[in-house]
Short mmCIF file of C-alpha atoms in Angstrom, two decimals:
data_model
loop_
_atom_site.label_atom_id
_atom_site.label_comp_id
_atom_site.label_asym_id
_atom_site.label_seq_id
_atom_site.Cartn_x
_atom_site.Cartn_y
_atom_site.Cartn_z
CA MET A 216 58.98 55.67 12.20
CA LEU A 217 58.82 57.68 8.89
CA LYS A 218 62.28 58.97 8.75
CA TYR A 219 62.97 55.02 9.69
CA ILE A 220 61.09 54.05 6.56
CA LYS A 221 62.65 56.56 4.30
CA ALA A 222 66.00 56.09 5.41
CA ASN A 223 65.53 52.23 4.19
CA ARG A 224 63.64 53.10 1.19
CA ASN A 225 66.74 55.26 0.17
CA GLU A 226 68.94 52.78 1.18
CA ALA A 227 67.54 50.08 -0.67
CA GLU A 228 67.18 52.42 -4.08
CA LEU A 229 71.14 53.27 -2.95
CA SER A 230 72.08 49.42 -2.50
CA VAL A 231 74.44 47.75 -5.50
CA LYS A 232 72.65 45.52 -7.79
CA LEU A 233 74.15 42.15 -8.86
CA PHE A 234 75.33 42.36 -12.77
CA GLU A 235 74.68 46.02 -13.00
CA GLY A 236 77.17 47.64 -15.61
CA GLU A 237 78.04 44.11 -16.53
CA ARG A 238 76.25 43.03 -19.83
CA SER A 239 79.76 42.53 -21.61
CA LEU A 240 80.45 40.00 -19.00
CA VAL A 241 76.72 38.24 -19.36
CA ILE A 242 77.22 37.98 -23.25
CA THR A 243 81.04 36.18 -22.73
CA GLY A 244 79.29 34.08 -20.39
CA THR A 245 76.66 32.88 -22.85
CA ILE A 246 78.52 32.45 -25.40
CA GLY A 247 79.78 29.66 -23.45
CA PHE A 248 76.36 28.45 -22.98
CA ILE A 249 75.68 28.81 -26.80
CA LEU A 250 78.97 26.85 -27.85
CA SER A 251 78.02 24.18 -25.57
CA VAL A 252 74.70 23.69 -26.86
CA GLY A 253 76.06 23.56 -30.65
CA ILE A 254 78.30 20.77 -29.59
CA ALA A 255 75.70 18.67 -27.41
CA ILE A 256 73.89 18.68 -31.15
CA TYR A 257 77.25 17.57 -32.50
CA ILE A 258 77.60 14.62 -30.13
CA PHE A 259 74.42 13.45 -30.56
CA PHE A 260 74.69 12.80 -34.12
CA GLN A 261 78.80 11.90 -34.31
CA GLY A 262 79.87 11.18 -30.93
CA PRO A 263 82.39 12.73 -28.68
CA ILE A 264 85.94 11.32 -29.79
CA ILE A 265 87.56 12.89 -32.58
CA SER A 266 90.96 10.96 -33.62
CA PRO A 267 93.98 11.21 -32.73
CA GLU A 268 93.29 12.76 -29.20
CA GLY A 269 90.23 14.97 -29.54
CA ASN A 270 87.12 14.44 -26.99
CA VAL A 271 84.24 17.12 -27.72
CA ARG A 272 82.53 16.42 -24.77
CA ASP A 273 85.62 17.75 -22.79
CA ALA A 274 84.58 21.23 -24.74
CA PHE A 275 80.98 20.57 -23.83
CA SER A 276 81.59 20.57 -20.19
CA PHE A 277 84.43 23.21 -20.26
CA ASN A 278 82.52 25.77 -22.39
CA ALA A 279 79.59 25.37 -20.09
CA ALA A 280 81.49 25.43 -16.92
CA ILE A 281 83.30 28.80 -17.97
CA GLY A 282 79.78 30.19 -19.44
CA ILE A 283 78.66 29.70 -15.67
CA PHE A 284 81.49 31.34 -13.77
CA ILE A 285 82.03 34.31 -15.86
CA ILE A 286 78.03 35.11 -15.39
CA SER A 287 78.59 34.35 -11.55
CA ILE A 288 81.38 37.00 -11.50
CA ALA A 289 79.33 39.49 -13.49
CA ALA A 290 76.96 39.18 -10.78
CA VAL A 291 79.39 39.81 -7.83
CA LEU A 292 81.57 42.19 -9.54
CA PRO A 293 79.47 45.35 -9.20
CA LEU A 294 80.00 44.58 -5.33
CA THR A 295 83.78 45.24 -5.30
CA LYS A 296 83.24 48.59 -5.25
CA LEU A 297 86.43 48.99 -7.63
CA GLY A 298 87.07 52.03 -9.44
CA THR A 299 85.76 52.56 -12.68
CA GLY A 300 89.39 52.03 -14.51
CA LYS A 301 89.98 49.17 -12.31
CA ARG A 302 87.01 47.40 -12.80
CA LYS A 303 87.26 48.03 -16.10
CA VAL A 304 90.76 46.55 -16.39
CA VAL A 305 89.39 43.23 -14.30
CA ARG A 306 86.47 43.07 -16.86
CA TRP A 307 88.73 42.82 -19.87
CA PHE A 308 91.03 40.40 -18.32
CA PHE A 309 88.19 37.86 -17.70
CA ILE A 310 86.38 38.41 -21.25
CA LEU A 311 89.69 38.05 -23.29
CA SER A 312 90.91 34.90 -20.98
CA SER A 313 87.40 33.55 -21.52
CA LEU A 314 87.29 33.83 -25.13
CA TYR A 315 90.63 32.58 -25.88
CA SER A 316 89.80 29.22 -23.50
CA TYR A 317 86.57 28.79 -25.56
CA THR A 318 88.52 29.17 -28.98
CA ILE A 319 91.63 26.81 -27.98
CA GLU A 320 89.24 24.01 -26.09
CA THR A 321 86.84 24.04 -28.95
CA VAL A 322 88.76 24.27 -31.82
CA GLN A 323 91.53 21.89 -31.05
CA ASN A 324 89.50 19.20 -29.59
CA PHE A 325 87.62 19.24 -33.06
CA ARG A 326 90.96 18.66 -35.00
CA GLY A 327 91.46 15.78 -32.90
CA ILE A 328 94.27 17.36 -30.51
CA SER A 329 94.33 17.93 -27.07
CA PRO A 330 94.24 21.40 -25.94
CA ARG A 331 96.65 21.32 -23.19
CA PHE A 332 98.63 18.26 -22.88
CA THR A 333 99.16 17.24 -26.95
CA ARG A 334 101.24 14.12 -27.95
CA GLU A 335 100.11 14.44 -31.59
CA GLY A 336 100.26 18.07 -32.30
CA THR A 337 102.50 20.15 -33.74
CA ALA A 338 104.46 22.98 -32.05
CA VAL A 339 102.15 25.51 -32.96
CA ASP A 340 99.70 23.05 -30.81
CA ILE A 341 101.91 22.87 -28.02
CA ILE A 342 102.96 26.25 -27.84
CA ALA A 343 98.74 27.25 -28.22
CA GLY A 344 98.77 24.66 -25.09
CA MET A 345 101.20 26.64 -23.50
CA ILE A 346 99.49 29.64 -23.76
CA PHE A 347 96.52 28.11 -22.37
CA GLY A 348 98.49 27.02 -18.97
CA VAL A 349 99.17 31.05 -18.74
CA VAL A 350 95.62 32.19 -19.46
CA SER A 351 94.43 29.75 -16.86
CA LEU A 352 96.98 31.46 -14.35
CA VAL A 353 95.72 34.79 -15.36
CA LEU A 354 92.01 33.51 -14.56
CA VAL A 355 93.63 32.10 -10.85
CA THR A 356 95.50 35.34 -10.47
CA LEU A 357 92.49 37.63 -11.01
CA ALA A 358 90.08 34.91 -8.54
CA ILE A 359 92.52 36.10 -5.93
CA ILE A 360 92.67 40.00 -6.28
CA LEU A 361 88.72 39.58 -6.13
CA ALA A 362 89.08 37.31 -3.05
CA LEU A 363 91.50 39.83 -1.53
CA HIS A 364 89.39 42.96 -1.96
CA PHE A 365 86.43 40.96 -1.13
CA PHE A 366 87.91 40.07 2.38
CA ARG A 367 89.54 43.48 2.73
CA MET A 368 86.84 45.28 2.47
CA LYS A 369 85.61 47.29 5.64
CA LYS A 370 81.73 47.67 7.49
CA PRO A 371 79.89 49.39 6.56
CA TYR A 372 79.08 47.85 3.12
CA GLU A 373 76.13 47.22 1.15
CA ARG A 374 74.56 43.92 1.14
CA PRO A 375 76.75 42.13 4.23
CA LEU A 376 74.72 38.96 4.18
CA LEU A 377 75.83 38.48 0.20
CA ILE A 378 79.52 39.45 0.75
CA ILE A 379 79.63 36.72 3.47
CA GLY A 380 78.55 34.26 1.05
CA ILE A 381 80.71 35.69 -1.68
CA ARG A 382 83.62 35.69 0.91
CA TYR A 383 83.37 31.76 1.19
CA ALA A 384 82.37 31.11 -2.42
CA PHE A 385 85.93 32.64 -3.36
CA LEU A 386 88.01 30.22 -0.49
CA SER A 387 86.03 27.47 -2.64
CA VAL A 388 87.38 28.84 -5.89
CA LEU A 389 90.67 29.58 -4.80
CA ALA A 390 90.56 25.64 -3.64
CA ALA A 391 89.60 24.99 -7.60
CA ASN A 392 92.17 26.70 -8.91
CA VAL A 393 94.76 24.71 -6.49
CA ALA A 394 93.31 22.08 -8.25
CA GLY A 395 93.98 23.38 -11.82
CA ILE A 396 97.46 24.07 -11.09
CA TRP A 397 97.50 20.63 -9.73
CA MET A 398 96.37 19.48 -13.34
CA ILE A 399 99.19 21.44 -15.16
CA LEU A 400 102.07 19.95 -12.78
CA LEU A 401 100.57 16.21 -13.46
CA GLN A 402 99.88 17.44 -17.33
CA ASP A 403 96.76 15.55 -16.97
CA ARG A 404 93.32 15.01 -15.28
CA LEU A 405 94.06 11.70 -13.61
CA THR A 406 95.97 10.79 -10.16
CA GLY A 407 96.40 7.67 -8.84
CA ASP A 408 94.39 4.33 -9.71
CA GLY A 409 90.90 6.81 -9.95
CA GLY A 410 91.56 10.22 -8.77
CA ASN A 411 90.26 12.51 -11.33
CA VAL A 412 91.21 16.35 -10.01
CA ILE A 413 88.77 17.84 -12.43
CA VAL A 414 85.75 16.92 -10.21
CA LEU A 415 87.38 18.93 -7.55
CA HIS A 416 88.45 21.64 -9.72
CA GLY A 417 84.58 22.05 -11.14
CA LEU A 418 82.96 21.68 -7.97
CA GLY A 419 85.10 24.63 -6.34
CA PHE A 420 84.10 26.96 -8.93
CA HIS A 421 80.52 26.07 -8.26
CA ALA A 422 80.45 27.74 -4.81
CA LEU A 423 79.61 30.85 -6.84
CA GLN A 424 76.50 29.58 -7.49
CA THR A 425 75.96 27.35 -4.30
CA LEU A 426 76.69 30.03 -1.79
CA ILE A 427 75.84 33.33 -3.43
CA VAL A 428 72.49 31.92 -4.03
CA PRO A 429 71.32 30.82 -0.49
CA ALA A 430 72.54 34.44 0.53
CA TRP A 431 70.84 36.01 -1.85
CA LEU A 432 67.68 34.25 -0.85
CA LEU A 433 68.04 34.37 2.92
CA GLU A 434 68.98 38.49 2.25
CA LYS A 435 65.00 38.83 1.20
CA ALA A 436 63.79 36.14 3.97
CA ASN A 437 61.74 37.94 6.72
CA VAL A 438 63.58 36.59 9.40
CA LYS A 439 66.35 37.84 12.45
CA GLU A 440 69.58 39.27 10.84
CA SER A 441 71.16 36.54 13.51
CA LEU A 442 69.65 33.77 11.85
CA LYS A 443 70.41 34.78 8.78
CA LYS A 444 74.03 34.91 9.19
CA ARG A 445 74.12 31.80 11.19
CA LEU A 446 72.79 30.08 8.06
CA ILE A 447 74.83 31.28 5.72
CA HIS A 448 77.60 30.36 7.79
CA PHE A 449 76.52 26.93 8.42
CA SER A 450 75.72 26.12 4.31
CA SER A 451 79.31 27.52 3.40
CA ILE A 452 81.14 25.88 5.86
CA ALA A 453 79.48 22.75 5.32
CA TRP A 454 80.42 23.49 1.63
CA MET A 455 83.96 23.77 2.50
CA LEU A 456 84.29 20.59 4.28
CA SER A 457 82.83 18.85 1.42
CA ILE A 458 85.44 20.42 -1.13
CA LEU A 459 87.78 19.44 1.77
CA PHE A 460 86.94 15.85 1.90
CA ILE A 461 86.79 15.70 -2.35
CA GLY A 462 90.38 16.88 -1.96
CA ILE A 463 91.42 14.24 0.36
CA GLN A 464 89.76 11.35 -1.78
CA THR A 465 91.75 12.64 -4.82
CA ALA A 466 94.70 13.38 -3.70
CA MET A 467 94.73 9.56 -2.24
CA GLY A 468 94.42 8.58 -5.88
CA ARG A 469 90.66 7.25 -5.32
CA THR A 470 87.50 8.42 -7.59
CA VAL A 471 84.82 10.36 -5.32
CA PHE A 472 82.39 8.18 -6.90
CA GLU A 473 82.49 5.12 -4.32
CA LEU A 474 80.53 4.82 -1.17
CA THR A 475 83.49 4.95 1.35
CA THR A 476 83.76 7.55 4.26
CA PHE A 477 85.30 10.59 2.31
CA PRO A 478 83.09 10.86 -0.26
CA ILE A 479 80.15 9.83 1.83
CA LEU A 480 80.84 12.72 4.10
CA ALA A 481 81.07 15.14 1.34
CA CYS A 482 77.57 13.88 0.01
CA LEU A 483 76.35 14.61 3.57
CA PHE A 484 77.70 18.18 3.66
CA THR A 485 76.38 18.87 -0.11
CA LEU A 486 72.98 17.97 1.25
CA VAL A 487 73.25 20.22 4.22
CA CYS A 488 73.94 23.00 2.33
CA LEU A 489 71.31 22.03 -0.58
CA GLY A 490 68.98 21.69 2.62
CA ILE A 491 69.57 25.54 3.69
CA THR A 492 69.18 27.11 0.38
CA ILE A 493 65.71 24.65 0.38
CA ALA A 494 64.68 26.36 3.48
CA ALA A 495 65.39 29.76 2.43
CA CYS A 496 63.35 29.35 -0.47
CA VAL A 497 60.41 27.94 1.84
CA LEU A 498 60.45 30.84 3.89
CA LEU A 499 60.21 33.11 0.96
CA ILE A 500 57.18 31.20 -0.19
CA LYS A 501 55.42 31.38 3.30
CA GLN A 502 56.32 35.14 2.58
CA ARG A 503 53.94 34.70 -0.53
CA GLU A 504 56.78 36.72 -2.57
CA PRO A 505 57.64 35.71 -5.88
CA ILE A 506 61.43 34.28 -5.62
CA TYR A 507 62.34 35.95 -8.81
CA GLN A 508 61.29 39.56 -7.53
CA ARG A 509 63.63 42.25 -7.98
CA PHE A 510 66.32 39.13 -8.66
CA PHE A 511 69.08 42.18 -9.70
#
């Protein structure tokens, strides 16, 4: 029994921690939040529209979304077991791509120029927008590389429950990237009479929080491992079905904010995912353990 306890203790000590060694990525993500706060203050006093094409509300939401995404990448990157050199390359591609994206999205909107699909800008603005598209493809490529890496990982690996959640999350991220390419091909975010591809694009990326958080919570819950795995699978599959229904509704050129079949199904499956997260929180509360104890 004593050997078993010591073995478990040693395993816990060796377990890879979230965010470990990724201070630079965390700082990069935080920059996005700082920019969003500053833009929100500007919008409060001046409004969002800057002629002829600028809308700083887009910059607000974009910077916040990239910030959340990069911080989420910082959380999971230590679990990849990439070598020091490869991990450094991936890290700096994410950092440089994010910094360029922050800059072009913010500066161009404040200049009154669309950062992606300008019709009023100069040749330089058009080239900057084309580079923005290339940078977006770099982020897509990095997401695919990480997704493939997580799916190719072989047992035994540390924190297996988190790995399950991460794998599903990257499937959702791939769907978000497809939506991003869709917008590039459209040269717009709107499709049909009411479809808005940016909704699918944004929600797809949020899987890095909505699917990893319940996995992290259940990892700490004092219940059977088989039940934990089933709950993570149920939560993740529900989220993926929600993304699927949102994608179908968008492809039909209709808004996801209407009370029709596909948006209602998407909402119901999202509630399933949320319910499992709440259930995981309740399990921890019943154990009388602080939810944020040993977060890293």
